[in-house]
mmCIF file of C-alpha atoms in Angstrom:
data_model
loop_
_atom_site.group_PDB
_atom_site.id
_atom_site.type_symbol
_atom_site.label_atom_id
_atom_site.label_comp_id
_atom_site.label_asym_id
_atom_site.label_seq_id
_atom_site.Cartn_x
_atom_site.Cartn_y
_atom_site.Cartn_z
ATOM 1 C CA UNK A 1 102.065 105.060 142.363
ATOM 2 C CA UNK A 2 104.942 105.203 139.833
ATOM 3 C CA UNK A 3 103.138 102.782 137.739
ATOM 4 C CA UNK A 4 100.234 104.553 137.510
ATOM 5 C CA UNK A 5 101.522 108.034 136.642
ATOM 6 C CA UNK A 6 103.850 106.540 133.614
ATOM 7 C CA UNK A 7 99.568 104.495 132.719
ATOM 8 C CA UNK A 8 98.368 107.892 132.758
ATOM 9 C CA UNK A 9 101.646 109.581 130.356
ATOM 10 C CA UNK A 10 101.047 107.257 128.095
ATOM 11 C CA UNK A 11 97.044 107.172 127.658
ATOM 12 C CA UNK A 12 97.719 111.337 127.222
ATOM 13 C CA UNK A 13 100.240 110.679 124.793
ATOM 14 C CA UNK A 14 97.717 108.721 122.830
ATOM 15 C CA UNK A 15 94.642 110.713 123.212
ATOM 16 C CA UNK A 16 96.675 113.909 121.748
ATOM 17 C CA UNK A 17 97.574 111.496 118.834
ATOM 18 C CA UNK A 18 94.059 110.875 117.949
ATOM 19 C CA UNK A 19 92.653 114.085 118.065
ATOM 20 C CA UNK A 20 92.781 117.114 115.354
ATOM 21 C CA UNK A 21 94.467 116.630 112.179
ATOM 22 C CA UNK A 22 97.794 114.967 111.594
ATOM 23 C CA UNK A 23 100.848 116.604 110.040
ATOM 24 C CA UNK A 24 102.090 115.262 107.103
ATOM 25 C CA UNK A 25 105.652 115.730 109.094
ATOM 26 C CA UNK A 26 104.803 112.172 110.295
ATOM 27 C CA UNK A 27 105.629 110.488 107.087
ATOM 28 C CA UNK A 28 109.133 110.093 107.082
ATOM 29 C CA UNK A 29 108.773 107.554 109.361
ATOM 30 C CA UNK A 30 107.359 105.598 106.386
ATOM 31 C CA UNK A 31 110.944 105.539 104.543
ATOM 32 C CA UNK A 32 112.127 102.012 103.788
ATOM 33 C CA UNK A 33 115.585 101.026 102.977
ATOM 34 C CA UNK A 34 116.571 104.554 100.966
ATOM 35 C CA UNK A 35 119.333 106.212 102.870
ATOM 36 C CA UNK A 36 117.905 109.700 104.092
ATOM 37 C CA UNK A 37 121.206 111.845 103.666
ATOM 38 C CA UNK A 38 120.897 110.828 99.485
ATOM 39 C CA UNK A 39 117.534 112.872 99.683
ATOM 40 C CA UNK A 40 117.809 116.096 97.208
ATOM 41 C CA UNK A 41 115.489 119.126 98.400
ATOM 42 C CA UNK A 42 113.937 121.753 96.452
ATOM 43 C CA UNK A 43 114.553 120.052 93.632
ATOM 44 C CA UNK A 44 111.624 120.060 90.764
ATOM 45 C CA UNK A 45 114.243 119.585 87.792
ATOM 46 C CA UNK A 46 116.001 116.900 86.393
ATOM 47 C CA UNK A 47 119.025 116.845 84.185
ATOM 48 C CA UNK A 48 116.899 114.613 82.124
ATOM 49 C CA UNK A 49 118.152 114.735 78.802
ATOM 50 C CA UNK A 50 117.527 111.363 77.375
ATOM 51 C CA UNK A 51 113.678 111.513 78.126
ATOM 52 C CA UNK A 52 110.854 111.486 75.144
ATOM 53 C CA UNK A 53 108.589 114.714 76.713
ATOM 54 C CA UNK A 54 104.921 115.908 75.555
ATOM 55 C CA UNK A 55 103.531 118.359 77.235
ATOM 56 C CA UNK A 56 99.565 118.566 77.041
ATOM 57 C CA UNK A 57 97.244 121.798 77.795
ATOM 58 C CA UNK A 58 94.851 120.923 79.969
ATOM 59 C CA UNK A 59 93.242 124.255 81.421
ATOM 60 C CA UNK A 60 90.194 122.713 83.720
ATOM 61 C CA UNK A 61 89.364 123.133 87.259
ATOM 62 C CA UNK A 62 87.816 120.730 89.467
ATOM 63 C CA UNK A 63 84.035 120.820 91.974
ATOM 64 C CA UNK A 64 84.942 121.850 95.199
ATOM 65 C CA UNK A 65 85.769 120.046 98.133
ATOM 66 C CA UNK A 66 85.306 121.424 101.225
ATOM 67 C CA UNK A 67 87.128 125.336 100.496
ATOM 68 C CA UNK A 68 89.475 123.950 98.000
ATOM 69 C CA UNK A 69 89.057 123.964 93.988
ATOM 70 C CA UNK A 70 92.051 122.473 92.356
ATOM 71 C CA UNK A 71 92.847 124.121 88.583
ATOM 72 C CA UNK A 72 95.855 121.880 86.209
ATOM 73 C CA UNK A 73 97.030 123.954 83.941
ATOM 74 C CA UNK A 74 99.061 121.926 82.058
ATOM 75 C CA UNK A 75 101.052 117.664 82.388
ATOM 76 C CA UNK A 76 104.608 117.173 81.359
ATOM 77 C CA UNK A 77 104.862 113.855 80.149
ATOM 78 C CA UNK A 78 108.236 111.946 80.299
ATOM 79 C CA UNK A 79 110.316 108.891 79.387
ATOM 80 C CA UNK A 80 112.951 109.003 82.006
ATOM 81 C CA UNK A 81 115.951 106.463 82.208
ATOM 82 C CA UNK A 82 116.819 105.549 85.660
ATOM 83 C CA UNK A 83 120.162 107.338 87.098
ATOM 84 C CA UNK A 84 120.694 109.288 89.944
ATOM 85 C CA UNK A 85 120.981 112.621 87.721
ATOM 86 C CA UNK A 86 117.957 112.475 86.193
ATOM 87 C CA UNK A 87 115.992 112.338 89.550
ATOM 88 C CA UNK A 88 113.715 115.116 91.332
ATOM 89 C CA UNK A 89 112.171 114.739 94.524
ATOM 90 C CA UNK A 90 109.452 112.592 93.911
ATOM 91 C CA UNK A 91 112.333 109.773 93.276
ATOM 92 C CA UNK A 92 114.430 110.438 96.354
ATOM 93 C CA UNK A 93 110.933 110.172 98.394
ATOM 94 C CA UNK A 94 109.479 107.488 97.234
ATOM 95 C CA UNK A 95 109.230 104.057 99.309
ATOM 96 C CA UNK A 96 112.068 102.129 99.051
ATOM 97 C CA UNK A 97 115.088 102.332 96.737
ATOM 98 C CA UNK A 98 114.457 103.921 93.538
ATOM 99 C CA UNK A 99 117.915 102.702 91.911
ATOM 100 C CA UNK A 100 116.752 99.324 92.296
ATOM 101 C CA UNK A 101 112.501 99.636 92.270
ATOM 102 C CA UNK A 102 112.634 101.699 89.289
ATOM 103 C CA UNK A 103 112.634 100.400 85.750
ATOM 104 C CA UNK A 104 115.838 101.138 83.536
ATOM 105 C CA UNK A 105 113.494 103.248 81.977
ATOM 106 C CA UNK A 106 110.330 104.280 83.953
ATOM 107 C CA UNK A 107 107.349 107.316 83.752
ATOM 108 C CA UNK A 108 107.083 110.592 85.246
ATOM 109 C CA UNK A 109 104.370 113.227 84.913
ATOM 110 C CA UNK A 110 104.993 116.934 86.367
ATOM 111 C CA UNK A 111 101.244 118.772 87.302
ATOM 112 C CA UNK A 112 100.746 122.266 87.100
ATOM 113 C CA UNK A 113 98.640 123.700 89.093
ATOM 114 C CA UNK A 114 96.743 125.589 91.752
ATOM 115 C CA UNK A 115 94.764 125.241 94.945
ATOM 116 C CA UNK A 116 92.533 127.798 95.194
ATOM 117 C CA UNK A 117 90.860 128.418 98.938
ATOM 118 C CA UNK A 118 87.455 129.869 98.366
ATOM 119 C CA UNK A 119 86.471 129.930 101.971
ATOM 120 C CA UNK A 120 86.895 132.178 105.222
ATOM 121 C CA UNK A 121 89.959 130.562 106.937
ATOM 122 C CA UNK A 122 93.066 129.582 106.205
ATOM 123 C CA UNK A 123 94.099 125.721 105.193
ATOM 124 C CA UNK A 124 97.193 124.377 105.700
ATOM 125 C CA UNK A 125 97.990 121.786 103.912
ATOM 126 C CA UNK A 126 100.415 120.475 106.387
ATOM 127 C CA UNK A 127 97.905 118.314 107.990
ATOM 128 C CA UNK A 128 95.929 115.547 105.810
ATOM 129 C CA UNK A 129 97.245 114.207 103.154
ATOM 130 C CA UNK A 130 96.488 113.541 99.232
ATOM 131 C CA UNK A 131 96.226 110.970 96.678
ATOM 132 C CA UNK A 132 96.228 111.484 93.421
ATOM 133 C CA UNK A 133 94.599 108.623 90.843
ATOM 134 C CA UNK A 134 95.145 108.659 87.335
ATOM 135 C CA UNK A 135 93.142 108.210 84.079
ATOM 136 C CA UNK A 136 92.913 104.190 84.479
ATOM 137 C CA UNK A 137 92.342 104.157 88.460
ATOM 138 C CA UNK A 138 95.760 103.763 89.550
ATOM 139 C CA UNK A 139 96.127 105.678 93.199
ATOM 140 C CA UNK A 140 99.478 107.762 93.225
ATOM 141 C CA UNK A 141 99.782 108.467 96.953
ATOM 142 C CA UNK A 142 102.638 110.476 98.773
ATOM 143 C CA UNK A 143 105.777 108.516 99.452
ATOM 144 C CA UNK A 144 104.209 105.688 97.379
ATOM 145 C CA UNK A 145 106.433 103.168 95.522
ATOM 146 C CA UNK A 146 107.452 102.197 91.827
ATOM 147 C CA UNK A 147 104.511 101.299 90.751
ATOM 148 C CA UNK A 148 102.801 104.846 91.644
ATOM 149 C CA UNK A 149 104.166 107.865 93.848
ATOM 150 C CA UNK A 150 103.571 111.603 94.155
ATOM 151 C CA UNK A 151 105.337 114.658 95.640
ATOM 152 C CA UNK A 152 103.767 117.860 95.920
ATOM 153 C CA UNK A 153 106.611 120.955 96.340
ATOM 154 C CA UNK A 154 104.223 123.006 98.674
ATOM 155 C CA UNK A 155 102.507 122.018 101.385
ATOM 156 C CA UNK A 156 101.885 125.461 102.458
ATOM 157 C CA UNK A 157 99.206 127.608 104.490
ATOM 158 C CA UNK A 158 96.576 128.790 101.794
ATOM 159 C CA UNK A 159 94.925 132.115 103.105
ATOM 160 C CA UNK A 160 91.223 132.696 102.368
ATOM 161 C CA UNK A 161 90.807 133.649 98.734
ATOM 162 C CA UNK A 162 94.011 133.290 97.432
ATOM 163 C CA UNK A 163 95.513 130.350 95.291
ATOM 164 C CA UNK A 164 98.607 128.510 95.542
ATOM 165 C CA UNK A 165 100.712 127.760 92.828
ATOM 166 C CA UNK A 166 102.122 124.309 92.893
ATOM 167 C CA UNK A 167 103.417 120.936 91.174
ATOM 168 C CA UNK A 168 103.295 117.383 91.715
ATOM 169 C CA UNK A 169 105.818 114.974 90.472
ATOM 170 C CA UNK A 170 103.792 111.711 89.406
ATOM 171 C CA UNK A 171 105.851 108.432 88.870
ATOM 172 C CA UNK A 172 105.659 105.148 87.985
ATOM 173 C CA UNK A 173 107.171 101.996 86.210
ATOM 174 C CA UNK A 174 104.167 101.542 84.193
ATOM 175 C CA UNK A 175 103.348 104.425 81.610
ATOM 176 C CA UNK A 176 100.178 106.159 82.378
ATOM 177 C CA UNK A 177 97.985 109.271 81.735
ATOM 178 C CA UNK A 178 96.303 111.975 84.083
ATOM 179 C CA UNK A 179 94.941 114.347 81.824
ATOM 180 C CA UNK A 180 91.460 113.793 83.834
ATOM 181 C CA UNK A 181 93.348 113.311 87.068
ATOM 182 C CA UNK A 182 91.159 113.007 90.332
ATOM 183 C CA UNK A 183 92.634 114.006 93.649
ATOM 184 C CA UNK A 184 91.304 112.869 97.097
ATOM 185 C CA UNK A 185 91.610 114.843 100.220
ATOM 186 C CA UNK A 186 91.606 113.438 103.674
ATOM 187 C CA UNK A 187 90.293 116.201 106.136
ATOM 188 C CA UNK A 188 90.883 119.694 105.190
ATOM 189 C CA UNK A 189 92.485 121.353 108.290
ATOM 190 C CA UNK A 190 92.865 124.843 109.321
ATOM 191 C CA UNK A 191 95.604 123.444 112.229
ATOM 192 C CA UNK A 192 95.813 120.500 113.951
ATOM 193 C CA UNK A 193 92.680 121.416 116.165
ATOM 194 C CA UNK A 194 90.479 122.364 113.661
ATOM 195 C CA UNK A 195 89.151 120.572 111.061
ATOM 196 C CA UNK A 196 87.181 122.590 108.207
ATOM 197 C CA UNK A 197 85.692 120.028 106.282
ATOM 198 C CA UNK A 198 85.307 116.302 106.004
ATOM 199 C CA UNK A 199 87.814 114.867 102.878
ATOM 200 C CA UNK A 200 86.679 114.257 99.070
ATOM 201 C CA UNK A 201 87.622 113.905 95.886
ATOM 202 C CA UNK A 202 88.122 116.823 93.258
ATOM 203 C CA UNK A 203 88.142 115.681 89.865
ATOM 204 C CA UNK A 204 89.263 117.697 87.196
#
């Protein structure tokens, strides 16, 4: 009887798992050999003094997918040479050990922009997740490695028919361009029991 009450635990356990939408809170089980207490929060800003930095307007918003429309404002392009002060978050998240898996000099790209939520109930952007792929087709996904990462600083609850300002940190050993960035969307969630809309891609 034991036996089968711990059969039935478990097949609950997995059947929760399954359904709804999954927090990205799960992630941070995908850290590698980068020790967790070295991880800076709230950090956008480097003391990056060294790096070569163009900024470029870019002022277009994106089709819709699902409720969301995604407007860049502007990309911060940078040079960065690899030490520990010249890091923001999207280093101290990415897979693996950035000291090592970065370049002595590497590529970063800070986003700005804004999620606007055009429908009827709230999204939180908690739950799903998002890539972002730049001008020649490389993917940049969340907690990604050297060769492409991202790290958005909100993953907040968007009310109906409001917009949330936020930026991603783009970063990679290779130099690259987003300036007609795409951005895919897994499901688009309300909570973890309610999904609003199927994923996509908004391109900008």
């Amino acid at each position: 009887m034991k036996k089968n009450i711990i059969t039935l635990l478990g097949m609950a356990s997995i059947s929760l798992v399954l359904g709804g939408c999954s927090s990205v809170t799960t992630k941070t089980s995908k850290q590698t050999s980068f020790s967790q207490s070295k991880k800076r929060k709230n950090n956008e800003k480097s003391n990056n003094q060294n790096s070569n930095e163009k900024i470029v307007q870019i002022n277009k918003s994106s089709n819709l997918v699902g409720p969301l429309k995604v407007h860049v404002s502007s990309i911060k392009y940078e040079k960065v040479k690899n030490k520990e002060s010249n890091w923001t978050n999207a280093e101290y998240n990415m897979e693996g050990d950035p000291e090592k898996d970065l370049n002595n000099y590497y590529y970063r790209a800070i986003v700005y922009l804004n999620i606007e939520n055009t429908g009827n109930k709230s999204v939180d952007l908690s739950y799903g997740e998002r890539s972002y792929i730049v001008d020649d087709g490389t993917a940049f996904p969340e907690q990604g490695g050297a060769n492409g990462n991202s790290f958005e600083s909100s993953t907040a609850k968007i009310v109906p028919h409001t917009k949330l300002a936020n930026t991603v940190i783009l970063v990679s050993n290779k130099k690259f361009t987003a300036n007609k960035l795409q951005i895919t969307f897994t499901d688009i969630c309300e909570n973890d029991n309610n999904v609003l809309s199927n994923g996509g891609t908004a391109k900008i």
